[in-house]
Amino acid sequence: MEDKSRDSNHRRYPGKNRTILIVALLAVVLASGTALGLVKASENPSFCTACHIMEPYYQSWDNSCLLAHVHAEEGLTCHECHDESLGAKAQEGFKYVTGDYEEPLPQLDFSREDCLECHTDFEEVMVSTDHGGGENPHDSPHWEDMECTMCHSMHGQSQVYCTQCHDFEWAEYLGENWNY
Amino acid sequence: MAKEIGRRDFVKNMALTGAALAGAAALGGCSQSSASDSSSIKWDEETDVLVIGSGFAGCAAAIEAALAGAQVKVLEKMDITGGNSRICGGAMAVAESPLQEKEGIQDSPELLVEDMLKAGLGLNHVEKVRMIAEKSLETLQWTMDVLKVEWSDQMMWPGGHSVMRTYRAANNSGSGILEPALAKLKELGVPVETNMKMARIICDENRRVQGVEAIDRYKFSSDSGSGSRYIKARKAVVLAGGGFGANVALRTTQDPRLTEAIDCTNHPGCTGDALLEALKIDALPVHLSWIQLGPWASPDEKGFGLTPFFSTLEGAQWGIMVDPSTGKRIINEMGDRKQKSDAILATGHAAVMFVDSVGIQTVQEGVVDKILNKTMWEFDSLDELASHFEIPADALKQEVARYNSFVANGEDLDFHKQTIKMATLIEKPPFYAVRLWPKVHHCMGGVMTDLECKVMDFNLEIIKGLYAAGEIAGGTHGACRVGSCAILDSLVCGRVAGQNAAQEDAWA
Ligand SMILES: Cc1cc2nc3c(=O)[nH]c(=O)nc-3n(C[C@H](O)[C@H](O)[C@H](O)COP(=O)(O)OP(=O)(O)OC[C@H]3O[C@@H](n4cnc5c(N)ncnc54)[C@H](O)[C@@H]3O)c2cc1C
């Protein structure tokens, strides 16, 4: 019985269905065009400031003494570290629009492995900070594989973890993005 | 940072005092907040043995429990594992060790017990001390066989020990023991989760511990996380959360003298929150007001720093420590930490410790280079040294002459330094001096545990399913912990706790 009525529906409104299909198709094409446009636009870091809460993060990338800006000067953009998938963006956008977010945003976790994806040669990092005297922060007797984020912060002040217990002369010469 | 923590935890501490008093008044009874609602809890995950803290005690417990076949998980609230264990000096006292045998040093567990009781002013829980001393050799062996720890082949002699008996990790840091322990946990498939803070111990109406409420993605810097996670411990929870030396508000409730003005050698997360949670379910506190100051710390650097690598060892052995206002020695430089800290504090200002060019040769390689002109200064004469620290020069020279006569006669008539026979005359310039002012170092107090490391309550009964080991457990060291006995304590008791926890009957 039900099947039959469905059939009859088909027969009764064939033209309307076709219109819906065309409109839907058009919508999909337009939407994907917009999405593509959005994806393209979102590659530009300033796009992120469409959500006002992203402004300080963008500023730290665009013009600051912070590590994010150091990366910017090397030509890196947000997506080098942050998830660039459409799904992630859609989710972020949705959360922003619905107000479902905390302010300030919770700090994201980045592992040592994340950083080492680009800074592949840790030996080189170690050598670069060996000022003699056994005070190399990248070759500490206390840690084998310390998380980079224990000291380095992208969008905020970095903090020398070791100087909680040690006074290192080199720490005094670090840039203004460092607390020690 | 200490200031911030202090304020944040103050309210909590006031609550603690209330809870402890309420507990005392009721004489037991698992605290209302934790007991009453356990049946309604939706557990997010479960394991057999849940270990709180990833220092020596936690790792040792987790390894033993896993080796005994239990499913184990370790929670660590900080961004990194290891607490004080990771940053400590890696020195462990062992009686009747192979190195002592090689050096022909006569020792015994009884003598170690005697030394610990002497420093602890007899307040120590003797049976616990005995257990630790008797298991010291076996524990050393375990670190070598099971953990593959690399120890230096040179022993050292921290103050308070009547003989040389202390092993040190080859890399001079607790990490030399901790990293192998963490590697063992990895090999055993035991997860160690950082940024996961135990916030509450959950037990049923029969005061059987069932698990914990933890704060997921916990950030110590902001004291917040992403929400609660309920973890069921079918067999037991092992508390290995360390001491509370870095929590100014809490430590001043126990010893009001230990204000912010006194620096601390501990890791910043040494705030005692696991201890407070145990007290909230009526764990019996022991000796909480016995908080140790490290007399070998330098006011010219932060935290533990590097000066103690001189002043705890060779500086004390080959040098003397004087009050700069009189030029006189104030204590046996090889005495225990309490004797020395009390003596320095009584003068009201930093003491000056110095050796001559012979003494300095005995200091471990690399140390002097790192501290010279930072916390240590070199002088061509005693006059120069005296003038730098504003010490009356004649009095100082007289005191050095007196001390040298003790060295020559092999007997310290003033303070009975036990190493005087090995000492050399302080006479050959240049002289090397550091300033010393005590810093908060170790909490001797904690929860009451029995010999199986089970936590006891106000009725002196066991809180079923709850263990504690390491600095969080009180009583072992009495009034004063002897140097290099904390690692021993943490490893021995951690292992005992883990072995026993694995044998508990599961409640679910
Ligand atoms: C600088 C320094 C040097 C030292 N040198 C020596 C030495 O050479 N020899 C010696 O014998 N002793 C030494 N000690 C003492 C010794 O290191 C400690 O007593 C010992 O490491 C304590 O081990 P533990 O496992 O009990 O605690 P810790 O190693 O402090 O570990 C406790 C862990 O539990 C975590 N934790 C706390 N609360 C919670 C919670 N609620 N949830 C989750 N995790 C939590 C902490 O963050 C920490 O990581 C030294 C101490 C210091 C500070």
Short mmCIF file of N, CA and C in Angstrom, two decimals, chain A residues 79-162:
data_model
loop_
_atom_site.label_atom_id
_atom_site.label_comp_id
_atom_site.label_asym_id
_atom_site.label_seq_id
_atom_site.Cartn_x
_atom_site.Cartn_y
_atom_site.Cartn_z
N HIS A 79 48.38 26.52 9.30
CA HIS A 79 48.10 25.11 9.05
C HIS A 79 49.32 24.21 9.07
N GLU A 80 50.47 24.83 9.18
CA GLU A 80 51.67 24.00 9.31
C GLU A 80 51.60 23.22 10.62
N CYS A 81 50.98 23.82 11.63
CA CYS A 81 50.86 23.15 12.93
C CYS A 81 49.41 22.73 13.21
N HIS A 82 48.46 23.58 12.80
CA HIS A 82 47.06 23.32 13.16
C HIS A 82 46.33 22.52 12.08
N ASP A 83 45.40 21.72 12.53
CA ASP A 83 44.63 20.84 11.65
C ASP A 83 43.98 21.64 10.51
N GLU A 84 44.27 21.24 9.29
CA GLU A 84 43.74 22.02 8.17
C GLU A 84 42.57 21.33 7.48
N SER A 85 42.09 20.24 8.06
CA SER A 85 41.02 19.52 7.37
C SER A 85 39.73 20.34 7.38
N LEU A 86 38.93 20.12 6.36
CA LEU A 86 37.68 20.85 6.23
C LEU A 86 36.79 20.56 7.44
N GLY A 87 36.81 19.31 7.86
CA GLY A 87 35.98 18.90 9.00
C GLY A 87 36.33 19.70 10.23
N ALA A 88 37.64 19.84 10.48
CA ALA A 88 38.09 20.56 11.66
C ALA A 88 37.64 22.01 11.58
N LYS A 89 37.77 22.58 10.37
CA LYS A 89 37.39 23.99 10.21
C LYS A 89 35.89 24.18 10.41
N ALA A 90 35.13 23.25 9.82
CA ALA A 90 33.68 23.34 9.94
C ALA A 90 33.29 23.28 11.41
N GLN A 91 33.94 22.37 12.12
CA GLN A 91 33.63 22.20 13.54
C GLN A 91 33.96 23.47 14.33
N GLU A 92 35.14 24.04 14.01
CA GLU A 92 35.53 25.27 14.71
C GLU A 92 34.53 26.39 14.41
N GLY A 93 34.18 26.50 13.12
CA GLY A 93 33.24 27.54 12.72
C GLY A 93 31.91 27.37 13.44
N PHE A 94 31.44 26.14 13.51
CA PHE A 94 30.17 25.84 14.16
C PHE A 94 30.23 26.22 15.64
N LYS A 95 31.32 25.85 16.27
CA LYS A 95 31.47 26.16 17.69
C LYS A 95 31.47 27.66 17.91
N TYR A 96 32.12 28.37 16.99
CA TYR A 96 32.20 29.83 17.13
C TYR A 96 30.81 30.45 17.01
N VAL A 97 30.10 30.00 15.95
CA VAL A 97 28.78 30.57 15.69
C VAL A 97 27.83 30.27 16.85
N THR A 98 27.91 29.06 17.39
CA THR A 98 26.99 28.69 18.47
C THR A 98 27.49 29.13 19.84
N GLY A 99 28.66 29.72 19.87
CA GLY A 99 29.20 30.20 21.15
C GLY A 99 29.70 29.08 22.04
N ASP A 100 29.91 27.91 21.46
CA ASP A 100 30.31 26.75 22.26
C ASP A 100 31.84 26.68 22.38
N TYR A 101 32.41 27.68 22.99
CA TYR A 101 33.87 27.67 23.16
C TYR A 101 34.24 28.39 24.45
N GLU A 102 35.46 28.06 24.92
CA GLU A 102 35.95 28.71 26.14
C GLU A 102 36.85 29.87 25.76
N GLU A 103 36.85 30.89 26.55
CA GLU A 103 37.74 32.00 26.28
C GLU A 103 38.54 32.32 27.55
N PRO A 104 39.84 32.38 27.52
CA PRO A 104 40.70 32.09 26.37
C PRO A 104 40.63 30.61 25.98
N LEU A 105 40.95 30.36 24.74
CA LEU A 105 40.88 28.99 24.24
C LEU A 105 41.83 28.10 25.02
N PRO A 106 41.43 26.85 25.28
CA PRO A 106 42.35 25.97 26.00
C PRO A 106 43.61 25.73 25.16
N GLN A 107 44.71 25.60 25.86
CA GLN A 107 45.97 25.39 25.16
C GLN A 107 45.98 24.02 24.48
N LEU A 108 46.43 23.99 23.24
CA LEU A 108 46.49 22.70 22.55
C LEU A 108 47.76 21.97 22.92
N ASP A 109 47.70 20.65 22.88
CA ASP A 109 48.88 19.85 23.18
C ASP A 109 49.65 19.56 21.91
N PHE A 110 50.90 19.91 21.91
CA PHE A 110 51.76 19.50 20.80
C PHE A 110 52.90 18.68 21.38
N SER A 111 53.15 17.55 20.76
CA SER A 111 54.17 16.67 21.31
C SER A 111 55.53 16.99 20.70
N ARG A 112 56.53 16.47 21.34
CA ARG A 112 57.90 16.58 20.84
C ARG A 112 57.97 16.08 19.39
N GLU A 113 57.22 15.00 19.14
CA GLU A 113 57.22 14.41 17.79
C GLU A 113 56.68 15.42 16.77
N ASP A 114 55.66 16.19 17.18
CA ASP A 114 55.10 17.19 16.26
C ASP A 114 56.19 18.17 15.84
N CYS A 115 56.94 18.66 16.82
CA CYS A 115 57.98 19.66 16.52
C CYS A 115 59.09 19.04 15.68
N LEU A 116 59.40 17.79 16.01
CA LEU A 116 60.52 17.13 15.32
C LEU A 116 60.19 16.76 13.88
N GLU A 117 58.91 16.89 13.53
CA GLU A 117 58.56 16.64 12.13
C GLU A 117 59.31 17.60 11.22
N CYS A 118 59.46 18.84 11.67
CA CYS A 118 60.22 19.81 10.87
C CYS A 118 61.65 19.94 11.38
N HIS A 119 61.78 20.04 12.71
CA HIS A 119 63.13 20.15 13.28
C HIS A 119 63.70 18.74 13.39
N THR A 120 63.92 18.14 12.26
CA THR A 120 64.19 16.70 12.23
C THR A 120 65.49 16.31 12.93
N ASP A 121 66.47 17.19 12.89
CA ASP A 121 67.77 16.80 13.41
C ASP A 121 67.95 17.34 14.83
N PHE A 122 67.55 16.53 15.81
CA PHE A 122 67.64 17.02 17.19
C PHE A 122 69.09 17.21 17.63
N GLU A 123 69.96 16.39 17.09
CA GLU A 123 71.40 16.53 17.38
C GLU A 123 71.84 17.96 17.09
N GLU A 124 71.35 18.44 15.95
CA GLU A 124 71.72 19.80 15.52
C GLU A 124 71.21 20.83 16.54
N VAL A 125 69.98 20.60 17.00
CA VAL A 125 69.41 21.49 18.02
C VAL A 125 70.31 21.48 19.25
N MET A 126 70.72 20.28 19.64
CA MET A 126 71.56 20.13 20.83
C MET A 126 72.88 20.88 20.67
N VAL A 127 73.49 20.68 19.53
CA VAL A 127 74.79 21.32 19.28
C VAL A 127 74.64 22.84 19.28
N SER A 128 73.52 23.32 18.72
CA SER A 128 73.36 24.76 18.59
C SER A 128 73.23 25.45 19.95
N THR A 129 72.86 24.73 20.97
CA THR A 129 72.72 25.37 22.29
C THR A 129 73.78 24.89 23.27
N ASP A 130 74.84 24.31 22.74
CA ASP A 130 75.92 23.87 23.62
C ASP A 130 76.92 25.02 23.79
N HIS A 131 76.79 25.73 24.90
CA HIS A 131 77.69 26.86 25.13
C HIS A 131 78.85 26.44 26.03
N GLY A 132 79.03 25.14 26.17
CA GLY A 132 80.10 24.66 27.05
C GLY A 132 79.64 24.71 28.50
N GLY A 133 80.46 24.18 29.37
CA GLY A 133 80.15 24.23 30.81
C GLY A 133 79.02 23.31 31.22
N GLY A 134 78.61 22.41 30.33
CA GLY A 134 77.60 21.42 30.71
C GLY A 134 76.25 22.03 31.05
N GLU A 135 75.94 23.17 30.46
CA GLU A 135 74.66 23.82 30.79
C GLU A 135 73.73 23.84 29.59
N ASN A 136 73.76 22.79 28.82
CA ASN A 136 72.97 22.76 27.59
C ASN A 136 71.53 22.35 27.88
N PRO A 137 70.57 23.24 27.66
CA PRO A 137 69.17 22.91 27.99
C PRO A 137 68.63 21.74 27.16
N HIS A 138 69.23 21.51 25.99
CA HIS A 138 68.76 20.41 25.15
C HIS A 138 69.53 19.12 25.41
N ASP A 139 70.39 19.16 26.42
CA ASP A 139 71.14 17.95 26.76
C ASP A 139 71.25 17.88 28.29
N SER A 140 70.08 17.87 28.93
CA SER A 140 70.05 17.92 30.39
C SER A 140 70.24 16.53 30.99
N PRO A 141 70.93 16.46 32.13
CA PRO A 141 71.03 15.16 32.78
C PRO A 141 69.69 14.68 33.34
N HIS A 142 68.74 15.60 33.49
CA HIS A 142 67.47 15.21 34.13
C HIS A 142 66.46 14.61 33.16
N TRP A 143 66.62 14.86 31.86
CA TRP A 143 65.62 14.41 30.91
C TRP A 143 66.23 13.71 29.73
N GLU A 144 65.57 12.70 29.24
CA GLU A 144 65.98 12.12 27.98
C GLU A 144 65.20 12.79 26.87
N ASP A 145 63.90 12.61 26.87
CA ASP A 145 63.08 13.19 25.81
C ASP A 145 62.06 14.14 26.40
N MET A 146 62.48 15.33 26.71
CA MET A 146 61.57 16.28 27.32
C MET A 146 60.65 16.87 26.24
N GLU A 147 59.42 17.13 26.59
CA GLU A 147 58.52 17.78 25.64
C GLU A 147 59.02 19.20 25.35
N CYS A 148 59.03 19.59 24.09
CA CYS A 148 59.51 20.93 23.72
C CYS A 148 58.70 22.02 24.41
N THR A 149 57.38 21.72 24.57
CA THR A 149 56.48 22.74 25.12
C THR A 149 56.70 22.99 26.62
N MET A 150 57.57 22.19 27.24
CA MET A 150 57.90 22.48 28.64
C MET A 150 58.53 23.88 28.72
N CYS A 151 59.24 24.26 27.66
CA CYS A 151 59.86 25.59 27.64
C CYS A 151 59.28 26.47 26.52
N HIS A 152 59.19 25.90 25.33
CA HIS A 152 58.83 26.73 24.17
C HIS A 152 57.32 26.91 24.05
N SER A 153 56.93 28.17 23.84
CA SER A 153 55.52 28.46 23.62
C SER A 153 55.40 29.25 22.32
N MET A 154 54.45 28.90 21.51
CA MET A 154 54.29 29.55 20.20
C MET A 154 53.64 30.92 20.33
N HIS A 155 52.53 30.97 21.05
CA HIS A 155 51.73 32.20 21.06
C HIS A 155 51.84 32.95 22.38
N GLY A 156 52.68 32.46 23.29
CA GLY A 156 52.84 33.15 24.56
C GLY A 156 54.30 33.23 24.93
N GLN A 157 54.57 33.77 26.12
CA GLN A 157 55.96 33.84 26.56
C GLN A 157 56.51 32.44 26.77
N SER A 158 57.71 32.19 26.29
CA SER A 158 58.37 30.92 26.58
C SER A 158 59.04 31.04 27.95
N GLN A 159 59.32 29.88 28.52
CA GLN A 159 59.79 29.86 29.91
C GLN A 159 60.89 28.83 30.05
N VAL A 160 62.06 29.23 30.51
CA VAL A 160 63.12 28.23 30.68
C VAL A 160 62.81 27.40 31.92
N TYR A 161 62.47 26.13 31.70
CA TYR A 161 62.08 25.28 32.82
C TYR A 161 63.22 25.10 33.83
N CYS A 162 64.43 24.95 33.28
CA CYS A 162 65.60 24.64 34.12
C CYS A 162 65.92 25.74 35.14
#
